[in-house]
Coordinates of C-alpha atoms and ligand atoms in Angstrom, one line a residue:
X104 CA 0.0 0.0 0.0
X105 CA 1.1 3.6 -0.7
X106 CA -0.3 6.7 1.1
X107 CA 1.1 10.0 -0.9
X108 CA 1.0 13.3 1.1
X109 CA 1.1 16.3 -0.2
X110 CA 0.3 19.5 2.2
X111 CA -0.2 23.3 2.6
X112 CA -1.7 23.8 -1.2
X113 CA -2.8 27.4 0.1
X114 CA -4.6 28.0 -2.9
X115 CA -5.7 31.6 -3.4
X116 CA -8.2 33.4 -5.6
X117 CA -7.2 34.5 -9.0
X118 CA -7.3 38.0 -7.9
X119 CA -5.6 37.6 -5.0
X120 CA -2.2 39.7 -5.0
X121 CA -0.6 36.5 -3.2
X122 CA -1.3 34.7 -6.4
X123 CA 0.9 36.4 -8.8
X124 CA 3.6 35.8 -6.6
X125 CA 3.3 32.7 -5.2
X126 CA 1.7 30.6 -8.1
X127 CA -0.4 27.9 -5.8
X128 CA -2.6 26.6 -8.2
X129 CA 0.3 26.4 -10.6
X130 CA 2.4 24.3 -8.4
X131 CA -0.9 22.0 -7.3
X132 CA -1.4 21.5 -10.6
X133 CA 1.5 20.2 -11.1
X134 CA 1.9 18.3 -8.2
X135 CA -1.7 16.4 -9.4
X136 CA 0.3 15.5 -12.4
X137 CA 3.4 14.3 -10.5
X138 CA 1.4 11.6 -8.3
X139 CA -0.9 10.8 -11.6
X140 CA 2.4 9.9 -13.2
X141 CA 4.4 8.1 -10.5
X142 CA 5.6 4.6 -11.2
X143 CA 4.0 2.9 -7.7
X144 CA 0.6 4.4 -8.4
X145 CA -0.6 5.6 -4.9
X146 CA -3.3 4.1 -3.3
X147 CA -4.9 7.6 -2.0
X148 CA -3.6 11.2 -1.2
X149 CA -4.1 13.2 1.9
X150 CA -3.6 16.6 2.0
X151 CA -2.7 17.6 5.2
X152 CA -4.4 21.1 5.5
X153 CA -3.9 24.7 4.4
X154 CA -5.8 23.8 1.6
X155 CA -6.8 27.2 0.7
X156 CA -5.4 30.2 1.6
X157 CA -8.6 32.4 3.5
X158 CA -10.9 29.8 3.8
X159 CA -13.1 31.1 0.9
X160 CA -16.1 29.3 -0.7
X161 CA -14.0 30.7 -4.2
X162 CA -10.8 29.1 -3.0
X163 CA -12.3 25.7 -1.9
X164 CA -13.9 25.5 -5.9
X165 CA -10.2 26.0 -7.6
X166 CA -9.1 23.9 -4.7
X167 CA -11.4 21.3 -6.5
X168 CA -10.6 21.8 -9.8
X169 CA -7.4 21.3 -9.7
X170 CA -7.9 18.1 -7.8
X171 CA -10.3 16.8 -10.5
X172 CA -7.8 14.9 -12.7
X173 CA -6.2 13.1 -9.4
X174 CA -6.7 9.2 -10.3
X175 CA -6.8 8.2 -7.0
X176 CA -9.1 8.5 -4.0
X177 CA -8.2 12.2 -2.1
X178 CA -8.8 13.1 1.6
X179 CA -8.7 16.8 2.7
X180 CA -8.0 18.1 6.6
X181 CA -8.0 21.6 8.0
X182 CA -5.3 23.5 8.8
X183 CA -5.4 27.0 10.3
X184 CA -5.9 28.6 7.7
X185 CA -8.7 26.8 6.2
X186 CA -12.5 27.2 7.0
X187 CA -14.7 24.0 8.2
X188 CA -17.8 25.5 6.8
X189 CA -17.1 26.4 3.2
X190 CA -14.7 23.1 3.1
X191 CA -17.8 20.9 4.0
X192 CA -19.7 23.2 1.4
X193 CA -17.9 23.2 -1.6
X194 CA -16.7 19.2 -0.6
X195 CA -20.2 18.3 0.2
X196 CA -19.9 14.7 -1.7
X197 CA -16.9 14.0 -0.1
X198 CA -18.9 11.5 2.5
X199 CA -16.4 10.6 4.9
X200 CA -16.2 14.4 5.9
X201 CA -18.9 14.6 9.4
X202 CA -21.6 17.1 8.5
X203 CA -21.3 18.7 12.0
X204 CA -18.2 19.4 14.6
X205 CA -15.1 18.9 14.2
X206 CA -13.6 17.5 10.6
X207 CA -12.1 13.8 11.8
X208 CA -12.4 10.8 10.5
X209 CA -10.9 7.2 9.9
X210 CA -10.0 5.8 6.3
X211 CA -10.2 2.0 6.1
X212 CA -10.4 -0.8 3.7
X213 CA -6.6 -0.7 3.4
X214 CA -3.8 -2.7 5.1
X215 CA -2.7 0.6 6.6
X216 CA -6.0 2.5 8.6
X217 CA -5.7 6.3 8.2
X218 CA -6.8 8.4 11.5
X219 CA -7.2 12.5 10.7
X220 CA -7.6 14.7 13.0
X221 CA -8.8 18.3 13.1
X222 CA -6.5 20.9 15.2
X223 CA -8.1 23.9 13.9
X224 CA -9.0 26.8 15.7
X225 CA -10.9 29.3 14.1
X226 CA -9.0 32.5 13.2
X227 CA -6.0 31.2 14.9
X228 CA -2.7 30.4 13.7
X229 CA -1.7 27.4 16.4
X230 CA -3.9 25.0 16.9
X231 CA -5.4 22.4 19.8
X232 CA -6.1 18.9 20.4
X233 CA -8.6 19.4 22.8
X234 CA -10.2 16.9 25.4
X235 CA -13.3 15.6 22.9
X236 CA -10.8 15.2 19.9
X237 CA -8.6 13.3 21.8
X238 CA -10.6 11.4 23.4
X239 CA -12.4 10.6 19.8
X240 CA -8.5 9.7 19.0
X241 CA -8.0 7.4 21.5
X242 CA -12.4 5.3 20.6
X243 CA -10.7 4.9 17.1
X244 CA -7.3 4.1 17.8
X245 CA -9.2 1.1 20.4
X246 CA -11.5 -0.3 17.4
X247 CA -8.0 -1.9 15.9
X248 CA -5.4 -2.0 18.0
X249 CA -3.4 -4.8 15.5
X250 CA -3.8 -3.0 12.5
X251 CA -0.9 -0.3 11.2
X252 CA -2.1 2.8 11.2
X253 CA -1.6 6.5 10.2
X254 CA -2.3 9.7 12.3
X255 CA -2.6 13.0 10.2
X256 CA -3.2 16.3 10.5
X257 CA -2.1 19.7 10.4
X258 CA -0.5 21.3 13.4
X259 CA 3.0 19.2 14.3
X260 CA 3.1 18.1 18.0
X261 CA 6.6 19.5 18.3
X262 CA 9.3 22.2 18.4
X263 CA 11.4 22.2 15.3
X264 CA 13.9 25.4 16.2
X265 CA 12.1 27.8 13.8
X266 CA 11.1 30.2 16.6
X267 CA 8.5 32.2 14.8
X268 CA 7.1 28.8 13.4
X269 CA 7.5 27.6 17.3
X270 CA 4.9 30.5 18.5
X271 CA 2.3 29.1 16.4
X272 CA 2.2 25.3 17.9
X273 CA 0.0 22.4 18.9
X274 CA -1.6 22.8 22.5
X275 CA -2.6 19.6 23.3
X276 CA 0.7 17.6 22.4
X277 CA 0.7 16.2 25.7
X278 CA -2.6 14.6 25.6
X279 CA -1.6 13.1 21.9
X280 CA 1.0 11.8 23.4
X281 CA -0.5 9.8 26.0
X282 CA -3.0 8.6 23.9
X283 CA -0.1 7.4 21.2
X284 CA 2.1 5.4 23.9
X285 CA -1.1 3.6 25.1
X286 CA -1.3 2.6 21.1
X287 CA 1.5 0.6 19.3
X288 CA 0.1 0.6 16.5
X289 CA 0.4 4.0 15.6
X290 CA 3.2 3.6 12.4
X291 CA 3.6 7.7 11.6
X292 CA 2.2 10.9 12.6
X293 CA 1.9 13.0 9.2
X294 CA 1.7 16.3 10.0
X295 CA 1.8 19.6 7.4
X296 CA 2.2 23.7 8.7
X297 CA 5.8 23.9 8.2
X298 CA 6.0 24.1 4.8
X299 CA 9.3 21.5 5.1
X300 CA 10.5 18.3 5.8
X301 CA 11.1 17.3 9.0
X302 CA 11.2 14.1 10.9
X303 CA 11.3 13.7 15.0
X304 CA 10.5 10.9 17.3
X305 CA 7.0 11.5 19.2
X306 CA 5.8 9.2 21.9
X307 CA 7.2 6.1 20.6
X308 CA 6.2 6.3 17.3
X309 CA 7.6 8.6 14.5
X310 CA 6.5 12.0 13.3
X311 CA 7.0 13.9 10.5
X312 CA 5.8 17.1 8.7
X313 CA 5.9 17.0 4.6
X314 CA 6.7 20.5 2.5
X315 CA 4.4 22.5 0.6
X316 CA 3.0 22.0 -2.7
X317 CA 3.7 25.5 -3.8
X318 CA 6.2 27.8 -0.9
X319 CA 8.6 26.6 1.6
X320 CA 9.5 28.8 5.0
X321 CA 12.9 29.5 5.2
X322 CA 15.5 27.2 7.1
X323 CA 15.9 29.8 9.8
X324 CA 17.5 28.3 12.9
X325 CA 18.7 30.7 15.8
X326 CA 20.0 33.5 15.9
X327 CA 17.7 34.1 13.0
X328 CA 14.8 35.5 13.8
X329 CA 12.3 35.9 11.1
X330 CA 9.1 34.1 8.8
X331 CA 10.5 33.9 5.1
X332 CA 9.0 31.8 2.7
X333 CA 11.5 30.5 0.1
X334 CA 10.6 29.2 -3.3
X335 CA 12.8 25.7 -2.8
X336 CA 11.9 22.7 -4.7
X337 CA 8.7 21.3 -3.4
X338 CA 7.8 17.7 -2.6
X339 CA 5.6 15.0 -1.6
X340 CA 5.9 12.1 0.9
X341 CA 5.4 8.8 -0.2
X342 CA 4.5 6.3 2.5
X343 CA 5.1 2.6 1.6
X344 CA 3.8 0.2 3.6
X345 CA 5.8 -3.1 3.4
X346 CA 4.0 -5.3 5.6
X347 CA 4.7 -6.6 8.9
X348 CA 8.6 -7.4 8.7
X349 CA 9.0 -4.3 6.6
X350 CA 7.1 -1.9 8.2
X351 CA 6.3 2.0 6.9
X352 CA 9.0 3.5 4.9
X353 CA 8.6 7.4 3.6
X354 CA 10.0 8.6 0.7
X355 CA 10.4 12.3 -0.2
X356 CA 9.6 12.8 -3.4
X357 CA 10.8 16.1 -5.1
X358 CA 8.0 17.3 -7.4
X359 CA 9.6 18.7 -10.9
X360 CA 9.0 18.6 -14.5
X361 CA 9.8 14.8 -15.0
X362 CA 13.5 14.0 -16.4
X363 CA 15.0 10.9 -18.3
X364 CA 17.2 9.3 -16.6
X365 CA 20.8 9.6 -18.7
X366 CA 21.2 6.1 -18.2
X367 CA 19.0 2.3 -17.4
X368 CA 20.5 -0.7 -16.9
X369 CA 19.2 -3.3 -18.6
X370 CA 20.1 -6.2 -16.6
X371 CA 23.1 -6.8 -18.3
X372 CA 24.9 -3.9 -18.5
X373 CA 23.8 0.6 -18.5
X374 CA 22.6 1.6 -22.0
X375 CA 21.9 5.0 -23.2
X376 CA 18.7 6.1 -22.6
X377 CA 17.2 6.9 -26.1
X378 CA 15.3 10.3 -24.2
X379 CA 17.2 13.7 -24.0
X380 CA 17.6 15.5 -21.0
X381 CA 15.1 18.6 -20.2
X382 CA 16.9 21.6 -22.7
X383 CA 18.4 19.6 -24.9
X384 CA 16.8 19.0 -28.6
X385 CA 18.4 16.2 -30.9
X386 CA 19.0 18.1 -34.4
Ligands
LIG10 FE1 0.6 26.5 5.5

């Protein structure tokens, strides 16, 4: 089984002056065609909030055009700066999104179960695991305590040494965590909000945050002092379940126009492949 993750799509509206510079729709777009085209063809996506930029009924339309030509099953999240409301709205078919309260739910009917929780707080940048949501955690996590499963959501549960990134946290990372040591099972945390990668151990189990579709924030670690977002290459996470000896591996995988590889081996020996490189135009 495969579970891609891509995260923080922040897609704005057309006249949005964030748009011009930031491209979000652009860069979803093509990170729809990079998972469409991958080799291992994923199982299903989750896109681990920030979907849209202001939470606008607008946004959350482009949001699902450009997930249209996705071949594979999609699962959405909220992150702080989405809206429940409009999501639910414009998302309306998507049935495994509750019609009330808060936006969690389990994925099943795969060998790994997928767990997402909401940490949204409206008009807030940090966000909160309260008491009902973690107590809603910790029903689920009970209903299969053999079978591997995947938390995800939005806000990370950690410090990562970005201060300003650091002020807008997870309250509530205690309770997650004593609701994760009681549960084994728990493969990954997939967190989003960071815009990068980052990996930590949490409470036994292993945590991680993927980058964004379309902007990264700045590698700033002290002294520096300051929110920068930095047009590095983006990326999704690939998570590959290999069953019970292998476990779940995650892959970064860089999203960019695709390339032909210079060379293949062809079991015998490398050969030439017959493709030319990106820039490059046989006479
Ligand atoms: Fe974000």
């Amino acid at each position: 089984m495969l579970i891609a993750q891509i995260s923080d799509t922040h897609v704005s509206a057309p006249e949005d002056p964030d748009d011009a510079v930031l491209h979000t729709s652009e860069h979803l777009a093509r990170a729809v065609a990079h998972l469409n085209r991958l080799d291992g063809r994923p199982d299903l996506v989750v896109i681990t909030g920030d979907l849209v930029d202001r939470g606008e009924v607008g946004e959350y339309e482009r949001l699902r055009e450009l997930l249209a030509p996705l071949r594979m099953p999609v699962f959405l999240l909220p992150g702080n700066h989405d809206d429940r409301g409009n999501l639910r709205r414009v998302f309306v078919d998507h049935a495994y999104l509750p019609r009330d309260g808060f936006l969690q739910y389990t994925v099943d009917g795969w060998p790994v179960r997928l767990v997402a929780l909401d940490t949204h707080i409206p008009g807030e940048p940090g966000g909160r695991l309260c008491g009902e949501r973690l107590a809603w955690l910790a029903a689920r996590l009970a209903e299969e305590p053999e079978r591997p499963t995947v938390v995800a959501m939005h806000h990370p549960p950690f410090a990562i040494g970005i201060p300003v990134m650091d002020a807008f946290g997870l309250d509530g990372s205690d309770g997650l965590a004593a609701v994760l040591r009681r549960h084994p099972q728990v493969e990954r945390v997939l967190c989003g909000h960071l815009h990068r990668p980052i990996v930590r151990r949490f409470a036994g189990t292993v945590a991680c945050t993927c980058p964004s579709t379309a902007h990264q924030v700045a590698l700033d670690l002290p002294p520096a002092n300051r929110l920068a977002f930095v047009m590095e290459p983006p990326a999704c996470m690939l998570h590959l379940w290999l069953g019970d000896a292998g476990g779940l591996v995650t892959h970064l995988s860089p999203i960019a126009d695709e390339y032909p590889a210079f060379t293949v081996h062809d079991g015998q020996g490398w050969v030439r492949d017959p493709r030319p490189p990106p820039g490059f135009h046989t006479a």
